Each structure stands twice: as structure tokens, then as C-alpha cells.
Amino acid sequence: MIGRIAAIMATVLATPATAAPAPEGAARVAVQAALDRSASGWNAGDLDRFMAVYEPGAETVYISGKTETRGFSGIRAVYARHFTAEAHGTQGELSVVFLDFHLIDAAHAFVVGRFRLHRAGAADVEGLTSLLFHRTRAGWRIIADHS
């Protein structure tokens, strides 16, 4: 999986910038919609809706700080602590804004974004994220998340 991600990233970095063709615009809209649905799940305290943007497979990877988590169920467990009864209503309001979008090929897209987690009565949490999406029959799904 890491090799596949590295190969895709090398392609992204080696591809010259050009005007966005119509397929890239449609993909960008679809990927943004998938992230918006996920954020609305977070904001509603609905872990399943939040996680629906992740590819439900063993090779999906989430990297945060010095921690690497592999597999949908492992990633779900990382996020589940924000959705406990004790944490209900304190997870805040999540938003993600695109800073860059690249359609790598018909089935892969790379996003650089800024996430912001606004929590009433607490400092906002924000940072950068890079996401590798794979288009599946079910829609665009994250296969690599570095947040």
C-alpha cells in the first residue's frame, strides 16, 4: 500500500499543472461533497456517517503525528473516542477547505486541505491534511489520510 501511495504521489508531483478539464471539476465537486457529508456526520455525532468517506478495507491508512493506523476498523477505533456518551456534543463542528486538488487518474484524486474543529468554550483545533481518494462504485473514498 505504501508503495502504491508513493507511486501515485510521484505521478502527482511530476505532472505539470494545466487548466482543469471538465472531469477534474466533476471529481472535485464529488470529493468535496463526500467530505461535506463526512463532516456533517461528525457535527451530528454520527460516527458511521463520518466514517463513510473512508474506504472500508484493511489497507486504508491514517497517519497523525507519529502514529500510523491501518485498516478501516482501526481508524474507526481512533475516532470512536470522540463519539462516546461522555463526549457527546463536545466533538465540535468540523469543516474542511480545499487548498489544492489533483485528479491523478480516473480513479484517484489527491487533496491538500485545511481542517478546522470549532468547539464552543475551547480553543479551535486546525491543521493541514493530505488525502488520497479512490473512486469506487460507492463513490469517492479516502484510502490514505495524513492529518
PDB file of C-alpha atoms in Angstrom:
ATOM      1  CA  MET A   1       0.000   0.000   0.000  1.00  0.00           C
ATOM      2  CA  ILE A   2       2.763   2.469   0.914  1.00  0.00           C
ATOM      3  CA  GLY A   3       4.473   1.671  -2.406  1.00  0.00           C
ATOM      4  CA  ARG A   4       1.236   2.312  -4.299  1.00  0.00           C
ATOM      5  CA  ILE A   5       0.736   5.608  -2.480  1.00  0.00           C
ATOM      6  CA  ALA A   6       4.345   6.617  -3.206  1.00  0.00           C
ATOM      7  CA  ALA A   7       3.913   5.820  -6.911  1.00  0.00           C
ATOM      8  CA  ILE A   8       0.704   7.855  -7.095  1.00  0.00           C
ATOM      9  CA  MET A   9       2.313  10.766  -5.247  1.00  0.00           C
ATOM     10  CA  ALA A  10       5.321  10.686  -7.622  1.00  0.00           C
ATOM     11  CA  THR A  11       2.897  10.948 -10.537  1.00  0.00           C
ATOM     12  CA  VAL A  12       1.156  13.922  -8.916  1.00  0.00           C
ATOM     13  CA  LEU A  13       4.400  15.762  -8.310  1.00  0.00           C
ATOM     14  CA  ALA A  14       5.753  15.051 -11.808  1.00  0.00           C
ATOM     15  CA  THR A  15       2.582  16.079 -13.650  1.00  0.00           C
ATOM     16  CA  PRO A  16       2.729  19.671 -14.962  1.00  0.00           C
ATOM     17  CA  ALA A  17      -0.082  21.986 -13.946  1.00  0.00           C
ATOM     18  CA  THR A  18      -2.669  22.543 -16.665  1.00  0.00           C
ATOM     19  CA  ALA A  19      -6.127  24.030 -16.905  1.00  0.00           C
ATOM     20  CA  ALA A  20      -8.647  21.829 -15.097  1.00  0.00           C
ATOM     21  CA  PRO A  21     -10.522  19.667 -17.576  1.00  0.00           C
ATOM     22  CA  ALA A  22     -14.209  19.016 -17.064  1.00  0.00           C
ATOM     23  CA  PRO A  23     -13.620  15.564 -15.467  1.00  0.00           C
ATOM     24  CA  GLU A  24     -11.387  17.144 -12.819  1.00  0.00           C
ATOM     25  CA  GLY A  25     -14.079  19.702 -11.998  1.00  0.00           C
ATOM     26  CA  ALA A  26     -16.693  16.974 -11.588  1.00  0.00           C
ATOM     27  CA  ALA A  27     -14.344  14.891  -9.460  1.00  0.00           C
ATOM     28  CA  ARG A  28     -13.531  17.898  -7.288  1.00  0.00           C
ATOM     29  CA  VAL A  29     -17.232  18.544  -6.674  1.00  0.00           C
ATOM     30  CA  ALA A  30     -17.853  14.864  -5.848  1.00  0.00           C
ATOM     31  CA  VAL A  31     -14.874  14.650  -3.462  1.00  0.00           C
ATOM     32  CA  GLN A  32     -15.912  17.887  -1.722  1.00  0.00           C
ATOM     33  CA  ALA A  33     -19.451  16.514  -1.350  1.00  0.00           C
ATOM     34  CA  ALA A  34     -18.063  13.313   0.205  1.00  0.00           C
ATOM     35  CA  LEU A  35     -16.018  15.347   2.696  1.00  0.00           C
ATOM     36  CA  ASP A  36     -19.000  17.579   3.460  1.00  0.00           C
ATOM     37  CA  ARG A  37     -21.168  14.509   4.199  1.00  0.00           C
ATOM     38  CA  SER A  38     -18.443  13.164   6.454  1.00  0.00           C
ATOM     39  CA  ALA A  39     -18.118  16.490   8.310  1.00  0.00           C
ATOM     40  CA  SER A  40     -21.890  16.644   8.764  1.00  0.00           C
ATOM     41  CA  GLY A  41     -21.693  13.186  10.338  1.00  0.00           C
ATOM     42  CA  TRP A  42     -19.011  14.435  12.729  1.00  0.00           C
ATOM     43  CA  ASN A  43     -21.061  17.523  13.548  1.00  0.00           C
ATOM     44  CA  ALA A  44     -24.160  15.386  14.231  1.00  0.00           C
ATOM     45  CA  GLY A  45     -22.230  12.958  16.444  1.00  0.00           C
ATOM     46  CA  ASP A  46     -22.800  10.145  13.904  1.00  0.00           C
ATOM     47  CA  LEU A  47     -19.614   8.066  13.693  1.00  0.00           C
ATOM     48  CA  ASP A  48     -20.894   5.819  10.902  1.00  0.00           C
ATOM     49  CA  ARG A  49     -21.765   8.783   8.684  1.00  0.00           C
ATOM     50  CA  PHE A  50     -18.403  10.417   9.459  1.00  0.00           C
ATOM     51  CA  MET A  51     -16.538   7.199   8.587  1.00  0.00           C
ATOM     52  CA  ALA A  52     -18.474   6.569   5.346  1.00  0.00           C
ATOM     53  CA  VAL A  53     -15.849   8.613   3.454  1.00  0.00           C
ATOM     54  CA  TYR A  54     -13.125   6.058   4.291  1.00  0.00           C
ATOM     55  CA  GLU A  55     -12.519   3.007   2.116  1.00  0.00           C
ATOM     56  CA  PRO A  56     -13.698   0.045   4.202  1.00  0.00           C
ATOM     57  CA  GLY A  57     -10.568  -2.046   3.764  1.00  0.00           C
ATOM     58  CA  ALA A  58      -7.547  -3.354   5.599  1.00  0.00           C
ATOM     59  CA  GLU A  59      -5.127  -1.214   3.547  1.00  0.00           C
ATOM     60  CA  THR A  60      -6.706   2.163   4.307  1.00  0.00           C
ATOM     61  CA  VAL A  61      -4.192   4.178   6.315  1.00  0.00           C
ATOM     62  CA  TYR A  62      -4.462   7.123   8.729  1.00  0.00           C
ATOM     63  CA  ILE A  63      -1.336   8.961   9.831  1.00  0.00           C
ATOM     64  CA  SER A  64      -1.426  11.547  12.594  1.00  0.00           C
ATOM     65  CA  GLY A  65       1.731  12.860  14.186  1.00  0.00           C
ATOM     66  CA  LYS A  66       3.968   9.853  14.788  1.00  0.00           C
ATOM     67  CA  THR A  67       1.092   7.351  14.710  1.00  0.00           C
ATOM     68  CA  GLU A  68       0.104   5.170  11.772  1.00  0.00           C
ATOM     69  CA  THR A  69      -3.223   3.327  11.920  1.00  0.00           C
ATOM     70  CA  ARG A  70      -4.079   0.716   9.295  1.00  0.00           C
ATOM     71  CA  GLY A  71      -7.467  -0.600   8.315  1.00  0.00           C
ATOM     72  CA  PHE A  72     -10.955   0.827   8.460  1.00  0.00           C
ATOM     73  CA  SER A  73     -11.732  -0.747  11.836  1.00  0.00           C
ATOM     74  CA  GLY A  74      -8.535   0.625  13.374  1.00  0.00           C
ATOM     75  CA  ILE A  75      -9.244   4.113  12.055  1.00  0.00           C
ATOM     76  CA  ARG A  76     -12.812   3.854  13.308  1.00  0.00           C
ATOM     77  CA  ALA A  77     -11.496   2.948  16.769  1.00  0.00           C
ATOM     78  CA  VAL A  78      -9.248   6.052  16.772  1.00  0.00           C
ATOM     79  CA  TYR A  79     -12.210   8.306  16.046  1.00  0.00           C
ATOM     80  CA  ALA A  80     -14.698   6.437  18.248  1.00  0.00           C
ATOM     81  CA  ARG A  81     -13.381   8.099  21.401  1.00  0.00           C
ATOM     82  CA  HIS A  82     -14.840  11.395  20.117  1.00  0.00           C
ATOM     83  CA  PHE A  83     -18.287   9.792  19.839  1.00  0.00           C
ATOM     84  CA  THR A  84     -18.744   8.340  23.332  1.00  0.00           C
ATOM     85  CA  ALA A  85     -21.719   9.216  25.515  1.00  0.00           C
ATOM     86  CA  GLU A  86     -19.384  11.301  27.696  1.00  0.00           C
ATOM     87  CA  ALA A  87     -18.047  13.212  24.674  1.00  0.00           C
ATOM     88  CA  HIS A  88     -21.454  13.703  23.040  1.00  0.00           C
ATOM     89  CA  GLY A  89     -21.842  17.299  21.968  1.00  0.00           C
ATOM     90  CA  THR A  90     -18.205  18.157  22.699  1.00  0.00           C
ATOM     91  CA  GLN A  91     -16.710  16.880  19.465  1.00  0.00           C
ATOM     92  CA  GLY A  92     -17.244  20.334  17.960  1.00  0.00           C
ATOM     93  CA  GLU A  93     -18.008  21.427  14.425  1.00  0.00           C
ATOM     94  CA  LEU A  94     -15.704  20.133  11.701  1.00  0.00           C
ATOM     95  CA  SER A  95     -15.041  21.766   8.346  1.00  0.00           C
ATOM     96  CA  VAL A  96     -12.504  21.036   5.606  1.00  0.00           C
ATOM     97  CA  VAL A  97     -11.452  23.555   2.962  1.00  0.00           C
ATOM     98  CA  PHE A  98      -9.522  22.510  -0.159  1.00  0.00           C
ATOM     99  CA  LEU A  99      -6.172  24.190  -0.677  1.00  0.00           C
ATOM    100  CA  ASP A 100      -5.238  22.015  -3.637  1.00  0.00           C
ATOM    101  CA  PHE A 101      -6.887  19.283  -5.692  1.00  0.00           C
ATOM    102  CA  HIS A 102      -5.313  16.974  -8.273  1.00  0.00           C
ATOM    103  CA  LEU A 103      -7.124  14.347 -10.290  1.00  0.00           C
ATOM    104  CA  ILE A 104      -4.343  11.789 -10.691  1.00  0.00           C
ATOM    105  CA  ASP A 105      -6.275   9.495 -12.998  1.00  0.00           C
ATOM    106  CA  ALA A 106      -9.919   8.494 -13.455  1.00  0.00           C
ATOM    107  CA  ALA A 107      -9.918   6.607 -10.148  1.00  0.00           C
ATOM    108  CA  HIS A 108      -7.598   8.615  -7.849  1.00  0.00           C
ATOM    109  CA  ALA A 109      -7.563  12.153  -6.507  1.00  0.00           C
ATOM    110  CA  PHE A 110      -5.184  13.913  -4.161  1.00  0.00           C
ATOM    111  CA  VAL A 111      -6.390  16.682  -1.848  1.00  0.00           C
ATOM    112  CA  VAL A 112      -4.488  19.077   0.361  1.00  0.00           C
ATOM    113  CA  GLY A 113      -6.796  20.837   2.763  1.00  0.00           C
ATOM    114  CA  ARG A 114      -7.149  22.692   5.987  1.00  0.00           C
ATOM    115  CA  PHE A 115      -9.395  21.209   8.644  1.00  0.00           C
ATOM    116  CA  ARG A 116     -10.908  23.225  11.438  1.00  0.00           C
ATOM    117  CA  LEU A 117     -12.617  21.885  14.513  1.00  0.00           C
ATOM    118  CA  HIS A 118     -14.570  24.607  16.287  1.00  0.00           C
ATOM    119  CA  ARG A 119     -15.540  23.749  19.858  1.00  0.00           C
ATOM    120  CA  ALA A 120     -17.628  26.085  21.993  1.00  0.00           C
ATOM    121  CA  GLY A 121     -15.749  27.091  25.115  1.00  0.00           C
ATOM    122  CA  ALA A 122     -12.444  25.636  23.908  1.00  0.00           C
ATOM    123  CA  ALA A 123      -9.710  26.631  21.513  1.00  0.00           C
ATOM    124  CA  ASP A 124     -10.254  25.675  17.906  1.00  0.00           C
ATOM    125  CA  VAL A 125      -8.140  22.877  16.520  1.00  0.00           C
ATOM    126  CA  GLU A 126      -6.954  23.301  12.971  1.00  0.00           C
ATOM    127  CA  GLY A 127      -4.281  21.955  10.732  1.00  0.00           C
ATOM    128  CA  LEU A 128      -3.344  20.641   7.347  1.00  0.00           C
ATOM    129  CA  THR A 129      -4.394  17.355   5.850  1.00  0.00           C
ATOM    130  CA  SER A 130      -3.455  15.430   2.748  1.00  0.00           C
ATOM    131  CA  LEU A 131      -5.926  12.866   1.490  1.00  0.00           C
ATOM    132  CA  LEU A 132      -5.687  10.278  -1.240  1.00  0.00           C
ATOM    133  CA  PHE A 133      -9.087   9.314  -2.636  1.00  0.00           C
ATOM    134  CA  HIS A 134     -10.072   6.283  -4.670  1.00  0.00           C
ATOM    135  CA  ARG A 135     -13.238   6.274  -6.763  1.00  0.00           C
ATOM    136  CA  THR A 136     -15.286   3.167  -6.084  1.00  0.00           C
ATOM    137  CA  ARG A 137     -18.766   2.037  -7.114  1.00  0.00           C
ATOM    138  CA  ALA A 138     -19.955   3.557  -3.838  1.00  0.00           C
ATOM    139  CA  GLY A 139     -18.287   6.908  -4.603  1.00  0.00           C
ATOM    140  CA  TRP A 140     -15.043   8.624  -3.658  1.00  0.00           C
ATOM    141  CA  ARG A 141     -13.390   7.086  -0.585  1.00  0.00           C
ATOM    142  CA  ILE A 142     -10.254   8.004   1.369  1.00  0.00           C
ATOM    143  CA  ILE A 143      -7.516   5.370   1.158  1.00  0.00           C
ATOM    144  CA  ALA A 144      -4.794   7.484   2.815  1.00  0.00           C
ATOM    145  CA  ASP A 145      -5.298  10.275   5.357  1.00  0.00           C
ATOM    146  CA  HIS A 146      -2.386  12.268   6.740  1.00  0.00           C
ATOM    147  CA  SER A 147      -3.806  14.757   9.222  1.00  0.00           C
TER     148      SER A 147
END
